[in-house]
Amino acid sequence: SDWVTKASLNPARMDLAVVNDLTGAYLYAIGGWSSVVLYSDVIEKYDPGANTWTPKTVMTTARRGAGAAVGADGKIYVVGGYNGGYLATLEVYNPATDTWTTKTSMSTARAYLCVVAGGDGLIYAIGGYTGAASAVVEAYNPTTNTWATVTSMGKSRYYAAACAASDGYIYVMGGQSVPELYLATVEKYAIGLNTWTNVASF
């Protein structure tokens, strides 16, 4: 298969978060930074059919290095990040109303974390950078608007990648840490058991 160049973001930026909605019909590009702004509050919606980006209502807190996930309710949960200091803040975007709501903050402020919607309906904030690599994992309950600290990863890491798989586990892979710097290790989290297990490295 070939790569095809599509409509560009406006403005250009890095360290942003990107999610797709529950239907898979639209993409959302959130925050980040560029040569123009160090911390962006911009969110844009991409329509693949029309090949267009549309600016939406900006976030309350401009940030880069945040994590984001789409919950079972179809809302976008944007967690943590950096704006001159590490953030614990959570903002929730409702695509249906184009509005943001500030919710309860995490216990651990951090940037460059992974944020994943678990099969249990919770939003997981995993690892990140607090001034050092972190292994901390917190779970947010949208129904009660509360965070709970769950079992930490075996390895502290930031700039990692994570996803919830069809087997019911959350997988976290790669990233940076010390003393290894760049990681090839992979861990999986069993939601019901609240345990982490190492799996094969890549």
PDB file of C-alpha atoms in Angstrom:
ATOM      1  CA  SER A   1       0.000   0.000   0.000  1.00  0.00           C
ATOM      2  CA  ASP A   2       1.091   3.591  -0.601  1.00  0.00           C
ATOM      3  CA  TRP A   3       1.207   6.666   1.594  1.00  0.00           C
ATOM      4  CA  VAL A   4      -0.908   9.599   0.431  1.00  0.00           C
ATOM      5  CA  THR A   5      -0.354  13.203   1.554  1.00  0.00           C
ATOM      6  CA  LYS A   6      -3.518  14.800   2.934  1.00  0.00           C
ATOM      7  CA  ALA A   7      -4.525  18.275   4.109  1.00  0.00           C
ATOM      8  CA  SER A   8      -2.062  19.748   6.608  1.00  0.00           C
ATOM      9  CA  LEU A   9      -2.676  20.812  10.184  1.00  0.00           C
ATOM     10  CA  ASN A  10      -3.075  24.517  10.866  1.00  0.00           C
ATOM     11  CA  PRO A  11      -0.960  25.478  12.705  1.00  0.00           C
ATOM     12  CA  ALA A  12       1.957  23.075  12.262  1.00  0.00           C
ATOM     13  CA  ARG A  13       2.975  21.569  15.599  1.00  0.00           C
ATOM     14  CA  MET A  14       4.629  18.688  17.465  1.00  0.00           C
ATOM     15  CA  ASP A  15       4.118  16.939  20.825  1.00  0.00           C
ATOM     16  CA  LEU A  16       0.375  16.923  20.151  1.00  0.00           C
ATOM     17  CA  ALA A  17      -2.202  14.249  20.999  1.00  0.00           C
ATOM     18  CA  VAL A  18      -4.285  12.572  18.281  1.00  0.00           C
ATOM     19  CA  VAL A  19      -7.409  10.431  18.709  1.00  0.00           C
ATOM     20  CA  ASN A  20     -10.223   9.150  16.524  1.00  0.00           C
ATOM     21  CA  ASP A  21     -13.856   9.196  17.579  1.00  0.00           C
ATOM     22  CA  LEU A  22     -15.742   6.023  18.498  1.00  0.00           C
ATOM     23  CA  THR A  23     -17.092   5.603  14.981  1.00  0.00           C
ATOM     24  CA  GLY A  24     -13.663   6.032  13.411  1.00  0.00           C
ATOM     25  CA  ALA A  25     -15.135   8.705  11.145  1.00  0.00           C
ATOM     26  CA  TYR A  26     -13.123  11.687  12.408  1.00  0.00           C
ATOM     27  CA  LEU A  27      -9.704  12.468  13.883  1.00  0.00           C
ATOM     28  CA  TYR A  28      -8.891  15.133  16.468  1.00  0.00           C
ATOM     29  CA  ALA A  29      -5.467  16.813  16.830  1.00  0.00           C
ATOM     30  CA  ILE A  30      -5.007  18.387  20.260  1.00  0.00           C
ATOM     31  CA  GLY A  31      -2.459  20.808  21.732  1.00  0.00           C
ATOM     32  CA  GLY A  32       1.261  20.610  21.040  1.00  0.00           C
ATOM     33  CA  TRP A  33       3.849  23.299  20.294  1.00  0.00           C
ATOM     34  CA  SER A  34       5.500  25.007  17.356  1.00  0.00           C
ATOM     35  CA  SER A  35       7.903  27.799  16.471  1.00  0.00           C
ATOM     36  CA  VAL A  36       5.007  30.196  17.044  1.00  0.00           C
ATOM     37  CA  VAL A  37       3.622  28.960  20.397  1.00  0.00           C
ATOM     38  CA  LEU A  38       5.301  26.861  23.082  1.00  0.00           C
ATOM     39  CA  TYR A  39       2.000  25.532  24.433  1.00  0.00           C
ATOM     40  CA  SER A  40      -1.062  25.172  22.232  1.00  0.00           C
ATOM     41  CA  ASP A  41      -4.731  25.124  23.201  1.00  0.00           C
ATOM     42  CA  VAL A  42      -5.835  24.272  19.647  1.00  0.00           C
ATOM     43  CA  ILE A  43      -8.012  21.303  18.740  1.00  0.00           C
ATOM     44  CA  GLU A  44      -8.788  20.506  15.104  1.00  0.00           C
ATOM     45  CA  LYS A  45     -11.199  17.964  13.646  1.00  0.00           C
ATOM     46  CA  TYR A  46     -10.229  16.073  10.499  1.00  0.00           C
ATOM     47  CA  ASP A  47     -12.866  14.784   8.077  1.00  0.00           C
ATOM     48  CA  PRO A  48     -11.253  12.095   5.878  1.00  0.00           C
ATOM     49  CA  GLY A  49     -14.092  12.201   3.348  1.00  0.00           C
ATOM     50  CA  ALA A  50     -13.747  15.932   2.747  1.00  0.00           C
ATOM     51  CA  ASN A  51      -9.990  15.985   3.501  1.00  0.00           C
ATOM     52  CA  THR A  52     -10.453  19.070   5.663  1.00  0.00           C
ATOM     53  CA  TRP A  53      -9.379  20.239   9.116  1.00  0.00           C
ATOM     54  CA  THR A  54     -11.829  22.340  11.138  1.00  0.00           C
ATOM     55  CA  PRO A  55     -10.802  24.291  14.264  1.00  0.00           C
ATOM     56  CA  LYS A  56     -12.986  23.619  17.286  1.00  0.00           C
ATOM     57  CA  THR A  57     -13.348  25.327  20.669  1.00  0.00           C
ATOM     58  CA  VAL A  58      -9.899  25.654  22.263  1.00  0.00           C
ATOM     59  CA  MET A  59      -8.876  23.952  25.495  1.00  0.00           C
ATOM     60  CA  THR A  60      -8.921  25.884  28.760  1.00  0.00           C
ATOM     61  CA  THR A  61      -5.301  24.907  29.449  1.00  0.00           C
ATOM     62  CA  ALA A  62      -2.766  25.250  26.636  1.00  0.00           C
ATOM     63  CA  ARG A  63      -0.314  22.354  26.752  1.00  0.00           C
ATOM     64  CA  ARG A  64       2.084  20.095  24.938  1.00  0.00           C
ATOM     65  CA  GLY A  65       2.990  16.499  25.698  1.00  0.00           C
ATOM     66  CA  ALA A  66      -0.501  15.631  26.936  1.00  0.00           C
ATOM     67  CA  GLY A  67      -2.102  12.223  26.553  1.00  0.00           C
ATOM     68  CA  ALA A  68      -5.602  11.699  25.205  1.00  0.00           C
ATOM     69  CA  ALA A  69      -8.134   8.914  24.820  1.00  0.00           C
ATOM     70  CA  VAL A  70     -11.753   8.561  23.761  1.00  0.00           C
ATOM     71  CA  GLY A  71     -13.985   7.138  26.477  1.00  0.00           C
ATOM     72  CA  ALA A  72     -16.911   4.784  26.086  1.00  0.00           C
ATOM     73  CA  ASP A  73     -19.136   7.878  26.269  1.00  0.00           C
ATOM     74  CA  GLY A  74     -17.562   9.255  23.070  1.00  0.00           C
ATOM     75  CA  LYS A  75     -15.887  12.143  24.898  1.00  0.00           C
ATOM     76  CA  ILE A  76     -12.182  12.959  24.566  1.00  0.00           C
ATOM     77  CA  TYR A  77     -10.133  12.896  27.776  1.00  0.00           C
ATOM     78  CA  VAL A  78      -6.993  15.066  27.664  1.00  0.00           C
ATOM     79  CA  VAL A  79      -4.647  14.446  30.580  1.00  0.00           C
ATOM     80  CA  GLY A  80      -1.447  16.021  31.864  1.00  0.00           C
ATOM     81  CA  GLY A  81       1.150  17.704  29.687  1.00  0.00           C
ATOM     82  CA  TYR A  82       3.523  20.619  30.108  1.00  0.00           C
ATOM     83  CA  ASN A  83       3.079  24.401  29.932  1.00  0.00           C
ATOM     84  CA  GLY A  84       6.128  25.658  31.820  1.00  0.00           C
ATOM     85  CA  GLY A  85       5.355  23.178  34.591  1.00  0.00           C
ATOM     86  CA  TYR A  86       4.126  19.595  34.615  1.00  0.00           C
ATOM     87  CA  LEU A  87       0.334  19.312  34.620  1.00  0.00           C
ATOM     88  CA  ALA A  88      -2.064  17.004  36.436  1.00  0.00           C
ATOM     89  CA  THR A  89      -5.135  18.582  34.868  1.00  0.00           C
ATOM     90  CA  LEU A  90      -7.869  16.703  33.051  1.00  0.00           C
ATOM     91  CA  GLU A  91     -10.096  18.359  30.473  1.00  0.00           C
ATOM     92  CA  VAL A  92     -12.917  16.518  28.717  1.00  0.00           C
ATOM     93  CA  TYR A  93     -14.076  17.500  25.241  1.00  0.00           C
ATOM     94  CA  ASN A  94     -17.597  16.696  24.064  1.00  0.00           C
ATOM     95  CA  PRO A  95     -17.605  16.535  20.238  1.00  0.00           C
ATOM     96  CA  ALA A  96     -21.403  16.646  20.159  1.00  0.00           C
ATOM     97  CA  THR A  97     -21.531  20.093  21.813  1.00  0.00           C
ATOM     98  CA  ASP A  98     -18.003  21.372  20.994  1.00  0.00           C
ATOM     99  CA  THR A  99     -17.429  22.149  24.688  1.00  0.00           C
ATOM    100  CA  TRP A 100     -14.702  21.473  27.268  1.00  0.00           C
ATOM    101  CA  THR A 101     -15.208  20.598  30.934  1.00  0.00           C
ATOM    102  CA  THR A 102     -12.460  20.620  33.562  1.00  0.00           C
ATOM    103  CA  LYS A 103     -12.563  17.534  35.775  1.00  0.00           C
ATOM    104  CA  THR A 104     -10.631  16.277  38.814  1.00  0.00           C
ATOM    105  CA  SER A 105      -6.853  16.374  38.403  1.00  0.00           C
ATOM    106  CA  MET A 106      -4.531  13.392  38.708  1.00  0.00           C
ATOM    107  CA  SER A 107      -2.392  12.943  41.818  1.00  0.00           C
ATOM    108  CA  THR A 108       0.853  12.931  39.813  1.00  0.00           C
ATOM    109  CA  ALA A 109       1.551  15.839  37.458  1.00  0.00           C
ATOM    110  CA  ARG A 110       3.374  14.656  34.321  1.00  0.00           C
ATOM    111  CA  ALA A 111       3.878  15.034  30.603  1.00  0.00           C
ATOM    112  CA  TYR A 112       4.681  12.648  27.739  1.00  0.00           C
ATOM    113  CA  LEU A 113       2.466   9.987  29.299  1.00  0.00           C
ATOM    114  CA  CYS A 114       0.258   7.342  27.715  1.00  0.00           C
ATOM    115  CA  VAL A 115      -3.508   7.658  28.105  1.00  0.00           C
ATOM    116  CA  VAL A 116      -5.692   4.672  27.252  1.00  0.00           C
ATOM    117  CA  ALA A 117      -9.403   3.895  27.574  1.00  0.00           C
ATOM    118  CA  GLY A 118      -9.689   0.510  29.252  1.00  0.00           C
ATOM    119  CA  GLY A 119     -12.331  -2.092  28.540  1.00  0.00           C
ATOM    120  CA  ASP A 120     -13.709  -1.431  32.032  1.00  0.00           C
ATOM    121  CA  GLY A 121     -14.754   2.107  31.108  1.00  0.00           C
ATOM    122  CA  LEU A 122     -11.900   3.753  33.016  1.00  0.00           C
ATOM    123  CA  ILE A 123      -9.283   6.104  31.558  1.00  0.00           C
ATOM    124  CA  TYR A 124      -5.698   5.063  32.385  1.00  0.00           C
ATOM    125  CA  ALA A 125      -2.837   7.578  32.685  1.00  0.00           C
ATOM    126  CA  ILE A 126       0.397   5.608  32.387  1.00  0.00           C
ATOM    127  CA  GLY A 127       3.981   6.613  33.089  1.00  0.00           C
ATOM    128  CA  GLY A 128       5.268   9.918  31.750  1.00  0.00           C
ATOM    129  CA  TYR A 129       7.839  12.473  32.816  1.00  0.00           C
ATOM    130  CA  THR A 130       7.794  14.387  36.105  1.00  0.00           C
ATOM    131  CA  GLY A 131      11.362  15.659  35.916  1.00  0.00           C
ATOM    132  CA  ALA A 132      12.307  11.993  35.755  1.00  0.00           C
ATOM    133  CA  ALA A 133      10.764   8.931  34.125  1.00  0.00           C
ATOM    134  CA  SER A 134       7.686   7.687  35.983  1.00  0.00           C
ATOM    135  CA  ALA A 135       6.098   4.252  36.387  1.00  0.00           C
ATOM    136  CA  VAL A 136       2.958   5.622  38.078  1.00  0.00           C
ATOM    137  CA  VAL A 137      -0.427   4.522  36.738  1.00  0.00           C
ATOM    138  CA  GLU A 138      -3.704   6.189  37.687  1.00  0.00           C
ATOM    139  CA  ALA A 139      -7.227   5.254  36.605  1.00  0.00           C
ATOM    140  CA  TYR A 140      -9.996   7.819  36.141  1.00  0.00           C
ATOM    141  CA  ASN A 141     -13.648   6.930  36.629  1.00  0.00           C
ATOM    142  CA  PRO A 142     -15.829   9.224  34.479  1.00  0.00           C
ATOM    143  CA  THR A 143     -18.953   8.305  36.442  1.00  0.00           C
ATOM    144  CA  THR A 144     -17.596   9.371  39.840  1.00  0.00           C
ATOM    145  CA  ASN A 145     -15.056  11.955  38.582  1.00  0.00           C
ATOM    146  CA  THR A 146     -12.341  10.358  40.708  1.00  0.00           C
ATOM    147  CA  TRP A 147      -8.805   9.049  40.187  1.00  0.00           C
ATOM    148  CA  ALA A 148      -7.345   5.955  41.838  1.00  0.00           C
ATOM    149  CA  THR A 149      -3.685   4.945  41.827  1.00  0.00           C
ATOM    150  CA  VAL A 150      -3.276   1.368  40.594  1.00  0.00           C
ATOM    151  CA  THR A 151      -0.228  -0.883  40.337  1.00  0.00           C
ATOM    152  CA  SER A 152       2.793   0.840  38.807  1.00  0.00           C
ATOM    153  CA  MET A 153       4.570  -0.494  35.747  1.00  0.00           C
ATOM    154  CA  GLY A 154       7.684  -2.543  36.257  1.00  0.00           C
ATOM    155  CA  LYS A 155       9.688   0.027  34.291  1.00  0.00           C
ATOM    156  CA  SER A 156       9.550   3.808  34.482  1.00  0.00           C
ATOM    157  CA  ARG A 157       9.120   5.292  31.018  1.00  0.00           C
ATOM    158  CA  TYR A 158       7.988   8.325  29.043  1.00  0.00           C
ATOM    159  CA  TYR A 159       7.507   8.894  25.304  1.00  0.00           C
ATOM    160  CA  ALA A 160       6.147   5.335  25.279  1.00  0.00           C
ATOM    161  CA  ALA A 161       3.257   4.024  23.180  1.00  0.00           C
ATOM    162  CA  ALA A 162       0.224   2.199  24.563  1.00  0.00           C
ATOM    163  CA  CYS A 163      -3.026   0.635  23.432  1.00  0.00           C
ATOM    164  CA  ALA A 164      -5.907  -1.441  24.743  1.00  0.00           C
ATOM    165  CA  ALA A 165      -6.011  -4.748  22.858  1.00  0.00           C
ATOM    166  CA  SER A 166      -8.914  -7.071  22.084  1.00  0.00           C
ATOM    167  CA  ASP A 167      -7.525  -9.615  24.575  1.00  0.00           C
ATOM    168  CA  GLY A 168      -8.479  -7.279  27.434  1.00  0.00           C
ATOM    169  CA  TYR A 169      -4.940  -6.142  28.271  1.00  0.00           C
ATOM    170  CA  ILE A 170      -3.357  -2.707  28.011  1.00  0.00           C
ATOM    171  CA  TYR A 171       0.049  -2.910  26.322  1.00  0.00           C
ATOM    172  CA  VAL A 172       2.791  -0.326  26.912  1.00  0.00           C
ATOM    173  CA  MET A 173       5.941  -0.455  24.806  1.00  0.00           C
ATOM    174  CA  GLY A 174       9.166   1.388  24.209  1.00  0.00           C
ATOM    175  CA  GLY A 175       9.835   4.900  25.430  1.00  0.00           C
ATOM    176  CA  GLN A 176      12.725   6.451  27.284  1.00  0.00           C
ATOM    177  CA  SER A 177      14.131   5.815  30.741  1.00  0.00           C
ATOM    178  CA  VAL A 178      17.474   5.559  32.513  1.00  0.00           C
ATOM    179  CA  PRO A 179      20.008   4.058  32.388  1.00  0.00           C
ATOM    180  CA  GLU A 180      18.868   2.356  29.141  1.00  0.00           C
ATOM    181  CA  LEU A 181      17.684   5.629  27.559  1.00  0.00           C
ATOM    182  CA  TYR A 182      15.756   3.971  24.698  1.00  0.00           C
ATOM    183  CA  LEU A 183      13.557   1.006  25.556  1.00  0.00           C
ATOM    184  CA  ALA A 184      12.443  -2.041  23.592  1.00  0.00           C
ATOM    185  CA  THR A 185      10.640  -3.595  26.542  1.00  0.00           C
ATOM    186  CA  VAL A 186       6.896  -4.284  26.545  1.00  0.00           C
ATOM    187  CA  GLU A 187       4.564  -4.707  29.526  1.00  0.00           C
ATOM    188  CA  LYS A 188       0.900  -5.655  29.625  1.00  0.00           C
ATOM    189  CA  TYR A 189      -1.630  -4.700  32.284  1.00  0.00           C
ATOM    190  CA  ALA A 190      -4.419  -7.066  33.334  1.00  0.00           C
ATOM    191  CA  ILE A 191      -7.251  -4.726  34.265  1.00  0.00           C
ATOM    192  CA  GLY A 192      -9.227  -7.168  36.396  1.00  0.00           C
ATOM    193  CA  LEU A 193      -6.145  -8.401  38.262  1.00  0.00           C
ATOM    194  CA  ASN A 194      -4.388  -5.016  38.585  1.00  0.00           C
ATOM    195  CA  THR A 195      -1.081  -6.616  37.596  1.00  0.00           C
ATOM    196  CA  TRP A 196       1.694  -5.908  35.078  1.00  0.00           C
ATOM    197  CA  THR A 197       3.554  -8.656  33.207  1.00  0.00           C
ATOM    198  CA  ASN A 198       6.600  -8.392  30.974  1.00  0.00           C
ATOM    199  CA  VAL A 199       6.128  -9.778  27.456  1.00  0.00           C
ATOM    200  CA  ALA A 200       8.570 -10.150  24.553  1.00  0.00           C
ATOM    201  CA  SER A 201      10.596  -7.075  23.664  1.00  0.00           C
ATOM    202  CA  PHE A 202      10.682  -5.784  20.106  1.00  0.00           C
TER     203      PHE A 202
END
